[in-house]
Amino acid sequence: MITAQGLTKTYGQKTAVDGITFTVEPGRVTGFLGPNGAGKSTTMRMILGLDRPSAGSVTVNGHRYADSPAPLREVGALLEARALHPGRSARDHLRWLAVSNRIPAARVDEVLDLVGLDAVAGQRVGKFSLGMGQRLGIAVALLGDPPVVVLDEPVNGLDPEGIRWVRTLARQLAAEGRTVFVSSHLMSEMALTADHLVVIGRGTVLADCSMSEFIADHAASYVRVQSPQRGEVADLLRRQGLDVDVHDEELRVQGLDAAAIGELVGTSGLLLHELTLVRSSLEDAFMTLTADSVEYSAHEMAPTSAGIAR
Amino acid sequence: MTMTPTSQTVVLDPKSNVPGVRAPGFPDTLRAEWIKFWTVRSTFWSTAMLFVLGAGLTALVCALAAKDIASGAAGESAGSFVTWGMMIAQITAIVLGTLVATSEYGTGMIRATLSATPRRGAVLAAKALVISSTLFVVGTVTAFAGYFAGNWFLSREGVGLALSDDGVLRALFGSGLYMAGLGLFAAALGLLLRHTAAALSAVLALVFVVGNMAWLLPGTWGEWIAKAMPGNAGSGVATPVSFNPNLLGPWTGFAVFAGEVAVLLLVALVAFRRRDA
């Protein structure tokens, strides 16, 4: 269990994390979602006691991280920046970490095998690809068999198979009753992994709810109805207490599913040209929610008058 | 990629612990730092360089200067030559000390270090023990090797020094002490500056350039500043007879140097505990 209370971090004039409060419960995957620069990594560093909060507090299992007698056996973390010396081998990196927290040496080979790095354990990590480095980071996180697992952008640099592996792993760890806190800037990834969501933007919590609530609240769906008798259809549906919006040639109807709308219109003898369930994607919902809080936004390129020579 | 199931100990309470596993303490932090120190290549190469430069250059210079020392043409005592190479070898001690601190920041390793051991005072103490004990042992061994090799050439010309001669044993162990002190000095400055190039230039400039320039300062106060510069104060203990007659006495000088190292370590500790990693 991770509990943040009014957690704040300021760097001079700039506020990176602005009084956020949330709880990460055990037994489920909690997604920590936000655009780049939203304060995710800063928050994770404060959880691990690496950065000192400017105000507020964050505790793991009821106490500060730094007060844990054996932190790696209580919280396993994958940090965004590769916290590795490029000249050290993967096994040696895990070995000193294990020794520092009195984790049995046998566990080193166990986690190397678990993340699939056993064959390259003796190689210097400077030669590792981004994906291999990421796997080693996950091995570090699992080294102490910790009840709390914090993963900062774990799928960065992984191939599709690796992404699926991390997803399965996170779900499995949660199923075992562990607290799993995973950050990402990809809504689509979170949608497949997380049970619960904490969304932040510009250092404040924008949403803290279950994934299904988030979908219900933010990913609105409607039934698109096209008919040559648009006005009559709209009146009919409105009389049934449905919410009908007129958009150009189409009607957007909320409150009833497509089949029921079709039957209603059909039994009234009106014509239908289209009847489609339209669901806005989670990605759209996330974009809408965080639109105002994106720190670095790109603008579309204006077409040059000369164009590109073809 | 196949996944082997992870173990079932989920509600693992680090206070009660897994059977047979106790809560970690300072000896574990120390062991971890020791493993970190010896599992990067720069440590082996730096210590090897220290030995080669320290012992090799002493032997070489003694071989070349033996005749002039015997004839009096050198104008220096044989005691100034038996640890000659250590003057150059100290550069590698400074490099090693600096890297112990700055390599953690250059690579982001510091986050792994402090998440494994959040007690920052313990981390600094362990690093200090690892670097100083290594440099003391390697420095002393190197000084002995250089003495035995160099003294062989000096003895051929009849100007050799016995181990029992005044200041010889003190200088050999003193070489180890001075290397250890320099390593700590560099590590402390490295921890403060968190940047290899910056810390390395600062220590080398302070010990070699500023230390020598300080002798040009006028008046008694200038002389005292020069005597108190870390390289000038600390190096006297590492040679039976110093080339520089103006240095403080060997142990007085080393006490001043040790005090400076202690103050710098303390400042580094305060900064290390306060700063974000």
Coordinates of C-alpha atoms in Angstrom, one line a residue:
Chain A
M1 CA 0.0 0.0 0.0
I2 CA 1.3 3.4 -1.0
T3 CA -0.3 6.5 0.4
A4 CA 0.4 10.1 -0.8
Q5 CA -0.9 13.0 1.2
G6 CA -0.7 16.5 -0.3
L7 CA 2.5 15.5 -1.9
T8 CA 4.3 18.5 -3.3
K9 CA 7.6 19.1 -5.1
T10 CA 8.8 22.5 -6.3
Y11 CA 12.0 23.3 -8.0
G12 CA 12.5 27.0 -7.5
Q13 CA 9.5 28.7 -9.1
K14 CA 8.4 25.6 -10.9
T15 CA 5.9 23.2 -9.3
A16 CA 6.4 19.7 -10.5
V17 CA 4.0 18.0 -8.2
D18 CA 1.2 20.1 -6.7
G19 CA -0.3 18.6 -3.5
I20 CA -1.4 15.3 -4.8
T21 CA -3.3 12.8 -2.7
F22 CA -3.9 9.2 -3.7
T23 CA -3.7 5.6 -2.4
V24 CA -2.3 2.6 -4.2
E25 CA -4.1 -0.5 -2.9
P26 CA -2.7 -4.0 -2.9
G27 CA -4.1 -6.8 -5.1
R28 CA -4.6 -4.8 -8.2
V29 CA -2.6 -2.9 -10.8
T30 CA -2.8 0.8 -10.4
G31 CA -1.9 2.7 -13.5
F32 CA -0.2 6.1 -13.0
L33 CA -0.9 8.0 -16.2
G34 CA 0.0 11.4 -17.4
P35 CA 1.6 13.1 -20.3
N36 CA 5.4 13.7 -20.3
G37 CA 6.4 16.2 -17.7
A38 CA 3.2 15.7 -15.6
G39 CA 5.2 14.8 -12.5
K40 CA 5.1 11.0 -12.6
S41 CA 8.8 10.3 -12.2
T42 CA 9.2 13.0 -9.6
T43 CA 6.4 11.3 -7.6
M44 CA 8.0 7.9 -7.9
R45 CA 11.3 9.3 -6.8
M46 CA 9.6 10.8 -3.7
I47 CA 8.0 7.4 -3.0
L48 CA 11.5 5.9 -2.9
G49 CA 12.9 8.7 -0.7
L50 CA 15.3 9.8 -3.4
D51 CA 13.8 13.3 -3.7
R52 CA 12.6 15.1 -0.6
P53 CA 9.0 16.4 -0.8
S54 CA 8.6 20.2 -0.5
A55 CA 5.4 19.5 1.4
G56 CA 3.1 16.7 2.2
S57 CA 4.2 13.1 2.6
V58 CA 4.2 9.7 1.0
T59 CA 4.4 6.4 2.8
V60 CA 4.8 2.8 1.9
N61 CA 3.1 0.2 4.1
G62 CA 2.5 3.0 6.6
H63 CA 6.0 4.4 7.0
R64 CA 8.5 6.4 5.0
Y65 CA 10.5 4.4 2.5
A66 CA 13.7 5.4 4.2
D67 CA 12.5 3.9 7.5
S68 CA 12.2 0.4 6.0
P69 CA 14.7 -1.9 7.6
A70 CA 15.2 -3.7 4.3
P71 CA 13.8 -1.5 1.6
L72 CA 14.5 -3.8 -1.4
R73 CA 12.5 -6.6 0.4
E74 CA 9.6 -4.3 0.9
V75 CA 9.5 -2.2 -2.3
G76 CA 10.9 -3.2 -5.6
A77 CA 11.4 -0.4 -8.1
L78 CA 12.2 0.0 -11.7
L79 CA 13.3 3.6 -12.2
E80 CA 12.9 5.4 -15.5
A81 CA 16.5 6.5 -15.8
R82 CA 18.7 3.4 -16.1
A83 CA 20.4 3.4 -12.7
L84 CA 23.2 1.2 -13.8
H85 CA 27.0 1.4 -14.3
P86 CA 27.7 0.5 -17.9
G87 CA 30.9 -1.3 -17.0
R88 CA 29.4 -3.7 -14.5
S89 CA 27.8 -7.0 -15.5
A90 CA 24.1 -7.7 -14.9
R91 CA 24.9 -10.4 -12.4
D92 CA 27.3 -8.2 -10.4
H93 CA 24.7 -5.4 -10.4
L94 CA 22.1 -7.7 -8.9
R95 CA 24.8 -9.2 -6.6
W96 CA 25.7 -6.0 -4.8
L97 CA 22.0 -5.1 -4.5
A98 CA 21.2 -8.5 -3.0
V99 CA 24.1 -8.2 -0.5
S100 CA 23.0 -4.7 0.6
N101 CA 19.6 -6.0 1.7
R102 CA 20.6 -9.5 2.8
I103 CA 18.8 -11.2 0.0
P104 CA 20.0 -14.7 -0.5
A105 CA 22.5 -15.0 -3.4
A106 CA 20.4 -17.7 -5.1
R107 CA 17.7 -15.1 -5.7
V108 CA 20.1 -13.4 -8.2
D109 CA 20.0 -16.3 -10.6
E110 CA 16.3 -16.8 -10.0
V111 CA 15.4 -13.3 -11.2
L112 CA 17.9 -13.4 -14.1
D113 CA 16.1 -16.5 -15.2
L114 CA 12.7 -14.9 -14.6
V115 CA 13.4 -11.9 -16.9
G116 CA 15.2 -14.0 -19.5
L117 CA 18.7 -12.5 -19.0
D118 CA 20.4 -15.6 -17.7
A119 CA 22.4 -16.1 -20.9
V120 CA 23.8 -12.6 -20.9
A121 CA 24.2 -12.2 -17.1
G122 CA 28.0 -11.9 -17.3
Q123 CA 28.0 -9.2 -20.0
R124 CA 28.6 -5.6 -19.2
V125 CA 25.3 -3.8 -19.1
G126 CA 26.7 -0.9 -21.3
K127 CA 26.3 -3.3 -24.2
F128 CA 22.7 -4.0 -23.4
S129 CA 19.9 -2.8 -25.7
L130 CA 17.2 -0.6 -24.2
G131 CA 14.9 -3.6 -23.9
M132 CA 17.6 -5.7 -22.1
G133 CA 18.3 -2.8 -19.7
Q134 CA 14.6 -2.6 -19.0
R135 CA 14.4 -6.3 -18.3
L136 CA 17.4 -6.0 -15.9
G137 CA 15.5 -3.1 -14.2
I138 CA 12.6 -5.4 -13.7
A139 CA 14.9 -8.1 -12.3
V140 CA 16.1 -5.5 -9.8
A141 CA 12.6 -4.6 -8.8
L142 CA 11.7 -8.3 -8.2
L143 CA 15.0 -9.2 -6.5
G144 CA 13.7 -8.8 -2.9
D145 CA 10.4 -10.6 -3.7
P146 CA 8.7 -7.4 -2.5
P147 CA 5.0 -7.0 -1.6
V148 CA 5.1 -3.5 -3.3
V149 CA 6.3 -3.1 -6.8
V150 CA 6.8 0.3 -8.5
L151 CA 7.5 0.4 -12.2
D152 CA 8.3 3.6 -14.0
E153 CA 7.5 3.3 -17.7
P154 CA 8.3 -0.4 -17.8
V155 CA 7.5 -1.0 -21.4
N156 CA 9.8 1.7 -22.7
G157 CA 12.0 0.1 -25.4
L158 CA 10.5 -3.3 -25.2
D159 CA 9.3 -5.2 -28.3
P160 CA 5.7 -6.3 -28.5
E161 CA 6.5 -9.6 -26.9
G162 CA 8.3 -7.9 -24.1
I163 CA 5.3 -5.5 -23.6
R164 CA 3.0 -8.4 -23.3
W165 CA 5.3 -10.1 -20.9
V166 CA 5.4 -7.0 -18.6
R167 CA 1.6 -6.7 -18.8
T168 CA 1.2 -10.4 -17.8
L169 CA 3.8 -10.0 -15.0
A170 CA 2.2 -6.9 -13.6
R171 CA -1.2 -8.7 -13.5
Q172 CA 0.3 -11.8 -12.0
L173 CA 2.0 -9.8 -9.2
A174 CA -1.2 -8.1 -8.4
A175 CA -3.1 -11.4 -8.4
E176 CA -0.6 -12.6 -5.8
G177 CA -1.8 -9.8 -3.6
R178 CA 1.0 -7.4 -4.2
T179 CA 0.7 -3.6 -4.6
V180 CA 1.6 -2.8 -8.2
F181 CA 2.0 0.8 -9.3
V182 CA 2.9 1.3 -12.9
S183 CA 3.5 4.6 -14.7
S184 CA 3.0 5.2 -18.3
H185 CA 2.2 8.0 -20.8
L186 CA 0.3 5.5 -23.0
M187 CA -3.4 5.2 -22.3
S188 CA -3.7 2.2 -24.6
E189 CA -1.1 0.3 -22.6
M190 CA -2.8 1.1 -19.3
A191 CA -6.2 0.1 -20.6
L192 CA -4.9 -3.5 -20.9
T193 CA -2.9 -3.6 -17.7
A194 CA -4.5 -1.5 -15.0
D195 CA -7.5 -2.1 -12.8
H196 CA -7.3 1.3 -11.3
L197 CA -6.1 4.6 -12.6
V198 CA -4.5 7.7 -11.1
V199 CA -4.3 10.3 -13.9
I200 CA -2.1 13.3 -13.4
G201 CA -1.4 16.4 -15.4
R202 CA 0.7 19.4 -14.5
G203 CA 1.3 18.0 -11.1
T204 CA -2.3 17.6 -10.1
V205 CA -4.6 14.5 -9.9
L206 CA -7.1 14.7 -12.8
A207 CA -8.8 11.4 -12.1
D208 CA -8.5 8.6 -9.4
C209 CA -10.9 5.9 -10.2
S210 CA -11.3 2.3 -11.5
M211 CA -10.6 1.6 -15.1
S212 CA -14.3 0.8 -15.8
E213 CA -15.4 4.1 -14.1
F214 CA -12.9 5.9 -16.2
I215 CA -14.2 4.3 -19.4
A216 CA -17.8 5.1 -18.4
D217 CA -17.1 8.7 -17.5
H218 CA -14.7 9.7 -20.1
A219 CA -15.1 7.4 -23.1
A220 CA -18.6 8.4 -24.1
S221 CA -20.5 6.2 -26.5
Y222 CA -23.5 7.1 -28.7
V223 CA -25.5 5.6 -31.5
R224 CA -25.3 7.3 -34.8
V225 CA -28.6 7.4 -36.7
Q226 CA -29.0 8.5 -40.3
S227 CA -32.4 8.7 -41.8
P228 CA -34.1 10.6 -44.6
Q229 CA -36.8 11.4 -42.1
R230 CA -34.4 12.8 -39.6
G231 CA -36.8 15.2 -37.9
E232 CA -39.5 12.6 -37.3
V233 CA -36.9 10.1 -36.0
A234 CA -35.5 12.7 -33.6
D235 CA -38.9 13.6 -32.3
L236 CA -39.8 9.9 -31.8
L237 CA -36.6 9.2 -29.9
R238 CA -37.0 12.3 -27.8
R239 CA -40.5 11.3 -26.8
Q240 CA -39.0 8.1 -25.4
G241 CA -36.8 10.2 -23.1
L242 CA -33.6 9.7 -25.1
D243 CA -30.9 12.2 -25.4
V244 CA -30.7 13.2 -29.1
D245 CA -28.1 15.6 -30.6
V246 CA -28.4 16.7 -34.2
H247 CA -25.0 16.9 -36.0
D248 CA -25.1 17.9 -39.7
E249 CA -26.8 14.9 -41.4
E250 CA -26.7 12.5 -38.4
L251 CA -28.4 12.1 -35.0
R252 CA -26.3 11.1 -32.0
V253 CA -28.5 9.2 -29.6
Q254 CA -27.6 8.3 -26.0
G255 CA -29.6 6.2 -23.5
L256 CA -30.5 3.1 -25.5
D257 CA -28.5 0.6 -27.5
A258 CA -28.5 0.3 -31.3
A259 CA -30.8 -2.7 -31.5
A260 CA -33.5 -1.1 -29.3
I261 CA -33.3 2.2 -31.3
G262 CA -33.6 0.2 -34.5
E263 CA -36.7 -1.6 -33.3
L264 CA -38.3 1.6 -32.1
V265 CA -37.7 3.4 -35.4
G266 CA -38.7 0.3 -37.4
T267 CA -42.0 -0.3 -35.6
S268 CA -42.9 3.3 -36.2
G269 CA -42.5 2.7 -40.0
L270 CA -39.7 5.2 -40.4
L271 CA -36.7 4.7 -42.7
L272 CA -33.2 4.1 -41.4
H273 CA -30.0 4.5 -43.5
E274 CA -27.5 4.0 -40.7
L275 CA -27.4 2.7 -37.2
T276 CA -24.0 2.5 -35.6
L277 CA -22.6 2.3 -32.1
V278 CA -19.8 4.9 -31.9
R279 CA -17.3 4.6 -29.0
S280 CA -14.7 7.2 -28.5
S281 CA -11.4 5.6 -27.7
L282 CA -9.7 5.7 -24.3
E283 CA -6.8 7.5 -26.0
D284 CA -9.3 10.2 -27.0
A285 CA -10.6 10.4 -23.5
F286 CA -7.1 10.7 -22.0
M287 CA -6.2 13.4 -24.6
T288 CA -9.4 15.3 -23.7
L289 CA -8.7 15.0 -20.0
T290 CA -5.1 16.1 -20.2
A291 CA -5.4 18.5 -23.1
D292 CA -4.9 21.5 -20.8
S293 CA -2.1 20.0 -18.9
V294 CA 0.3 19.0 -21.7
E295 CA 3.5 20.8 -21.1
Y296 CA 5.2 20.2 -24.4
S297 CA 2.7 20.1 -27.2
A298 CA 3.5 19.9 -30.9
H299 CA 1.7 21.9 -33.5
E300 CA 0.8 20.7 -36.9
M301 CA 3.1 21.8 -39.6
A302 CA 1.7 24.5 -41.8
P303 CA 1.9 23.4 -45.5
T304 CA 4.4 25.5 -47.3
S305 CA 3.2 27.3 -50.4
A306 CA 5.8 25.7 -52.6
G307 CA 5.0 22.3 -51.4
I308 CA 7.3 19.4 -51.9
A309 CA 8.7 18.7 -55.3
R310 CA 7.2 15.6 -56.6
Chain B
M1 CA 9.8 -15.8 -23.1
T2 CA 8.5 -18.2 -20.5
M3 CA 7.7 -17.0 -17.1
T4 CA 8.5 -19.0 -14.1
P5 CA 6.1 -18.3 -11.3
T6 CA 7.4 -16.0 -8.6
S7 CA 7.4 -17.2 -5.0
Q8 CA 4.4 -16.9 -2.8
T9 CA 5.8 -14.8 0.0
V10 CA 3.8 -11.7 -0.6
V11 CA 3.1 -10.3 2.8
L12 CA 6.8 -10.3 3.5
D13 CA 7.4 -8.3 6.6
P14 CA 11.0 -7.1 6.6
K15 CA 11.0 -6.8 10.3
S16 CA 10.2 -10.5 11.0
N17 CA 11.9 -11.5 7.8
V18 CA 12.1 -14.6 5.6
P19 CA 13.5 -17.5 7.6
G20 CA 17.2 -17.3 7.9
V21 CA 17.4 -13.8 6.7
R22 CA 18.1 -10.9 9.1
A23 CA 17.6 -7.2 8.6
P24 CA 20.6 -5.7 6.8
G25 CA 23.1 -3.5 8.7
F26 CA 26.2 -1.5 8.1
P27 CA 28.4 -4.6 7.4
D28 CA 26.0 -5.4 4.5
T29 CA 26.2 -1.8 3.2
L30 CA 30.0 -2.1 3.4
R31 CA 30.1 -5.5 1.6
A32 CA 27.8 -4.1 -1.1
E33 CA 30.1 -1.1 -1.7
W34 CA 33.1 -3.4 -1.8
I35 CA 31.5 -5.5 -4.5
K36 CA 30.5 -2.3 -6.4
F37 CA 34.1 -1.0 -6.1
W38 CA 35.7 -4.1 -7.5
T39 CA 33.2 -5.0 -10.2
V40 CA 34.2 -2.1 -12.5
R41 CA 37.3 -2.2 -14.6
S42 CA 38.5 1.3 -13.6
T43 CA 39.3 0.1 -10.1
F44 CA 41.7 -2.6 -11.3
W45 CA 43.4 -0.4 -13.8
S46 CA 43.7 2.5 -11.3
T47 CA 45.3 0.4 -8.6
A48 CA 47.5 -1.3 -11.1
M49 CA 48.6 2.1 -12.4
L50 CA 49.2 3.2 -8.9
F51 CA 51.6 0.3 -8.3
V52 CA 53.4 0.6 -11.7
L53 CA 53.9 4.3 -11.3
G54 CA 54.7 4.3 -7.6
A55 CA 57.1 1.4 -7.5
G56 CA 58.3 1.6 -11.1
L57 CA 59.2 5.3 -11.1
T58 CA 60.9 5.0 -7.7
A59 CA 63.1 2.2 -9.0
L60 CA 63.8 4.1 -12.3
V61 CA 64.7 7.4 -10.6
C62 CA 66.9 5.7 -8.0
A63 CA 68.7 3.8 -10.7
L64 CA 69.4 7.0 -12.7
A65 CA 70.3 9.2 -9.7
A66 CA 72.2 6.7 -7.6
K67 CA 75.7 7.8 -8.8
D68 CA 74.9 11.5 -8.4
I69 CA 73.5 10.9 -5.0
A70 CA 76.6 9.0 -4.0
S71 CA 78.9 11.7 -5.4
G72 CA 76.9 14.5 -3.9
A73 CA 76.2 16.0 -7.3
A74 CA 72.4 15.5 -6.8
G75 CA 72.5 17.8 -3.9
E76 CA 69.7 15.8 -2.3
S77 CA 69.5 13.1 0.4
A78 CA 69.0 9.5 -0.7
G79 CA 65.9 9.6 1.6
S80 CA 64.2 11.9 -0.8
F81 CA 64.3 9.3 -3.6
V82 CA 63.2 6.0 -2.0
T83 CA 59.5 7.0 -2.3
W84 CA 59.9 9.3 -5.4
G85 CA 57.3 7.5 -7.5
M86 CA 54.5 8.1 -5.0
M87 CA 54.5 11.7 -6.0
I88 CA 53.3 10.7 -9.4
A89 CA 51.2 7.7 -8.2
Q90 CA 49.1 10.0 -6.1
I91 CA 47.3 11.1 -9.3
T92 CA 45.8 7.6 -9.6
A93 CA 44.7 7.7 -6.0
I94 CA 42.9 11.0 -6.7
V95 CA 41.2 9.5 -9.8
L96 CA 40.1 6.4 -7.9
G97 CA 38.7 8.5 -5.1
T98 CA 36.9 10.9 -7.4
L99 CA 35.3 8.0 -9.4
V100 CA 34.0 6.3 -6.3
A101 CA 31.7 9.3 -5.9
T102 CA 31.1 10.8 -9.3
S103 CA 30.6 7.6 -11.3
E104 CA 27.4 7.1 -9.3
Y105 CA 26.1 10.4 -10.6
G106 CA 27.3 10.1 -14.1
T107 CA 25.4 6.8 -14.6
G108 CA 22.3 7.4 -12.4
M109 CA 23.6 4.5 -10.2
I110 CA 23.1 6.8 -7.2
R111 CA 19.4 6.1 -7.3
A112 CA 19.9 2.3 -7.1
T113 CA 22.4 2.8 -4.3
L114 CA 20.1 5.0 -2.2
S115 CA 17.0 2.9 -2.9
A116 CA 18.9 -0.1 -1.6
T117 CA 20.4 1.8 1.4
P118 CA 18.4 5.0 2.2
R119 CA 20.7 5.8 5.2
R120 CA 23.0 8.1 3.3
G121 CA 25.4 8.5 6.2
A122 CA 26.0 4.7 6.1
V123 CA 26.5 4.9 2.3
L124 CA 29.1 7.6 2.6
A125 CA 30.9 5.8 5.6
A126 CA 31.0 2.6 3.6
K127 CA 32.4 4.3 0.5
A128 CA 35.0 6.1 2.7
L129 CA 36.1 2.8 4.3
V130 CA 36.4 1.0 1.0
I131 CA 38.4 3.7 -0.8
S132 CA 40.7 4.5 2.2
S133 CA 41.4 0.9 3.2
T134 CA 42.1 -0.1 -0.4
L135 CA 44.4 2.9 -1.0
F136 CA 46.2 2.4 2.3
V137 CA 47.0 -1.2 1.5
V138 CA 47.9 -0.6 -2.1
G139 CA 49.8 2.6 -1.3
T140 CA 51.9 0.9 1.4
V141 CA 52.6 -2.2 -0.7
T142 CA 53.6 0.0 -3.6
A143 CA 55.9 2.1 -1.3
F144 CA 57.6 -1.0 0.0
A145 CA 58.1 -2.5 -3.5
G146 CA 59.5 0.9 -4.7
Y147 CA 61.8 1.1 -1.7
F148 CA 63.2 -2.4 -2.1
A149 CA 63.7 -2.0 -5.9
G150 CA 65.1 1.6 -5.7
N151 CA 67.2 0.9 -2.6
W152 CA 68.9 -1.9 -4.4
F153 CA 70.4 0.6 -6.9
L154 CA 71.2 3.0 -4.0
S155 CA 73.0 0.3 -2.0
R156 CA 75.2 -0.5 -5.0
E157 CA 76.5 3.0 -4.7
G158 CA 76.8 2.7 -1.0
V159 CA 74.0 5.2 -0.2
G160 CA 71.2 2.8 0.5
L161 CA 68.9 3.2 3.5
A162 CA 68.0 0.5 6.0
L163 CA 64.4 0.0 7.0
S164 CA 65.5 0.8 10.5
D165 CA 66.9 4.2 9.4
D166 CA 65.2 7.3 10.6
G167 CA 61.9 7.9 8.9
V168 CA 62.0 5.0 6.4
L169 CA 59.3 2.8 7.9
R170 CA 57.3 5.9 8.7
A171 CA 57.5 7.0 5.1
L172 CA 56.5 3.6 3.7
F173 CA 53.4 3.4 5.8
G174 CA 53.0 7.1 5.5
S175 CA 52.7 6.7 1.7
G176 CA 49.7 4.4 2.3
L177 CA 48.2 6.9 4.7
Y178 CA 48.7 9.8 2.3
M179 CA 47.1 7.9 -0.6
A180 CA 44.2 7.0 1.6
G181 CA 43.8 10.6 2.7
L182 CA 44.0 11.8 -0.9
G183 CA 41.4 9.3 -2.0
L184 CA 39.0 10.5 0.7
F185 CA 39.7 14.1 -0.1
A186 CA 38.8 13.4 -3.8
A187 CA 35.8 11.3 -2.9
A188 CA 34.4 14.1 -0.7
L189 CA 34.9 16.7 -3.4
G190 CA 33.4 14.3 -6.0
L191 CA 30.3 13.9 -3.8
L192 CA 30.0 17.7 -3.5
L193 CA 30.5 18.4 -7.2
R194 CA 28.9 15.3 -8.6
H195 CA 30.8 15.6 -11.9
T196 CA 33.9 13.6 -12.7
A197 CA 35.8 16.2 -14.8
A198 CA 34.9 19.0 -12.4
A199 CA 35.9 17.2 -9.3
L200 CA 39.1 15.7 -10.9
S201 CA 40.3 19.1 -12.1
A202 CA 39.5 20.7 -8.8
V203 CA 41.5 18.2 -6.7
L204 CA 44.4 18.0 -9.1
A205 CA 44.6 21.8 -9.3
L206 CA 44.4 22.2 -5.5
V207 CA 47.0 19.6 -4.8
F208 CA 49.5 20.3 -7.6
V209 CA 49.0 23.8 -9.0
V210 CA 47.6 25.8 -6.2
G211 CA 49.8 24.0 -3.6
N212 CA 52.9 25.0 -5.5
M213 CA 51.8 28.5 -6.3
A214 CA 51.1 29.1 -2.7
W215 CA 54.8 29.2 -1.9
L216 CA 55.0 32.4 -3.9
L217 CA 52.6 34.2 -1.4
P218 CA 54.4 36.9 0.5
G219 CA 54.9 37.1 4.3
T220 CA 54.5 34.7 7.1
W221 CA 50.8 34.2 6.5
G222 CA 51.6 33.2 2.9
E223 CA 54.1 30.7 4.2
W224 CA 51.5 29.2 6.6
I225 CA 48.9 29.0 3.8
A226 CA 51.4 27.2 1.6
K227 CA 52.3 24.8 4.4
A228 CA 48.6 24.1 5.1
M229 CA 47.7 23.3 1.5
P230 CA 46.5 19.7 1.4
G231 CA 49.2 18.3 -0.8
N232 CA 51.9 20.2 1.0
A233 CA 50.7 19.3 4.5
G234 CA 50.0 15.6 3.7
S235 CA 52.9 14.6 1.6
G236 CA 55.6 15.1 4.2
V237 CA 54.7 11.9 6.0
A238 CA 55.2 9.9 2.7
T239 CA 59.0 10.5 2.3
P240 CA 61.9 10.0 4.7
V241 CA 63.5 13.3 3.7
S242 CA 61.4 15.8 1.8
F243 CA 62.8 17.7 -1.2
N244 CA 61.0 20.8 0.2
P245 CA 62.6 21.9 3.5
N246 CA 59.7 24.3 4.3
L247 CA 57.1 21.6 4.9
L248 CA 55.6 21.0 8.3
G249 CA 56.9 18.1 10.3
P250 CA 55.7 14.8 8.9
W251 CA 53.1 14.0 11.6
T252 CA 52.1 17.6 12.2
G253 CA 51.6 18.1 8.5
F254 CA 49.6 14.9 8.3
A255 CA 47.4 15.9 11.2
V256 CA 46.6 19.2 9.4
F257 CA 45.8 17.2 6.2
A258 CA 43.7 14.7 8.1
G259 CA 41.8 17.6 9.6
E260 CA 41.1 19.1 6.2
V261 CA 39.9 15.8 4.9
A262 CA 37.6 15.4 7.9
V263 CA 36.1 18.8 7.4
L264 CA 35.5 18.2 3.6
L265 CA 33.9 14.8 4.3
L266 CA 31.6 16.5 6.9
V267 CA 30.6 19.1 4.4
A268 CA 30.0 16.4 1.8
L269 CA 27.9 14.4 4.2
V270 CA 25.7 17.4 5.0
A271 CA 25.2 18.1 1.3
F272 CA 24.6 14.4 0.5
R273 CA 21.9 14.1 3.1
R274 CA 20.1 17.2 2.0
R275 CA 20.1 16.9 -1.8
D276 CA 17.8 15.0 -4.0
A277 CA 19.4 12.0 -5.6

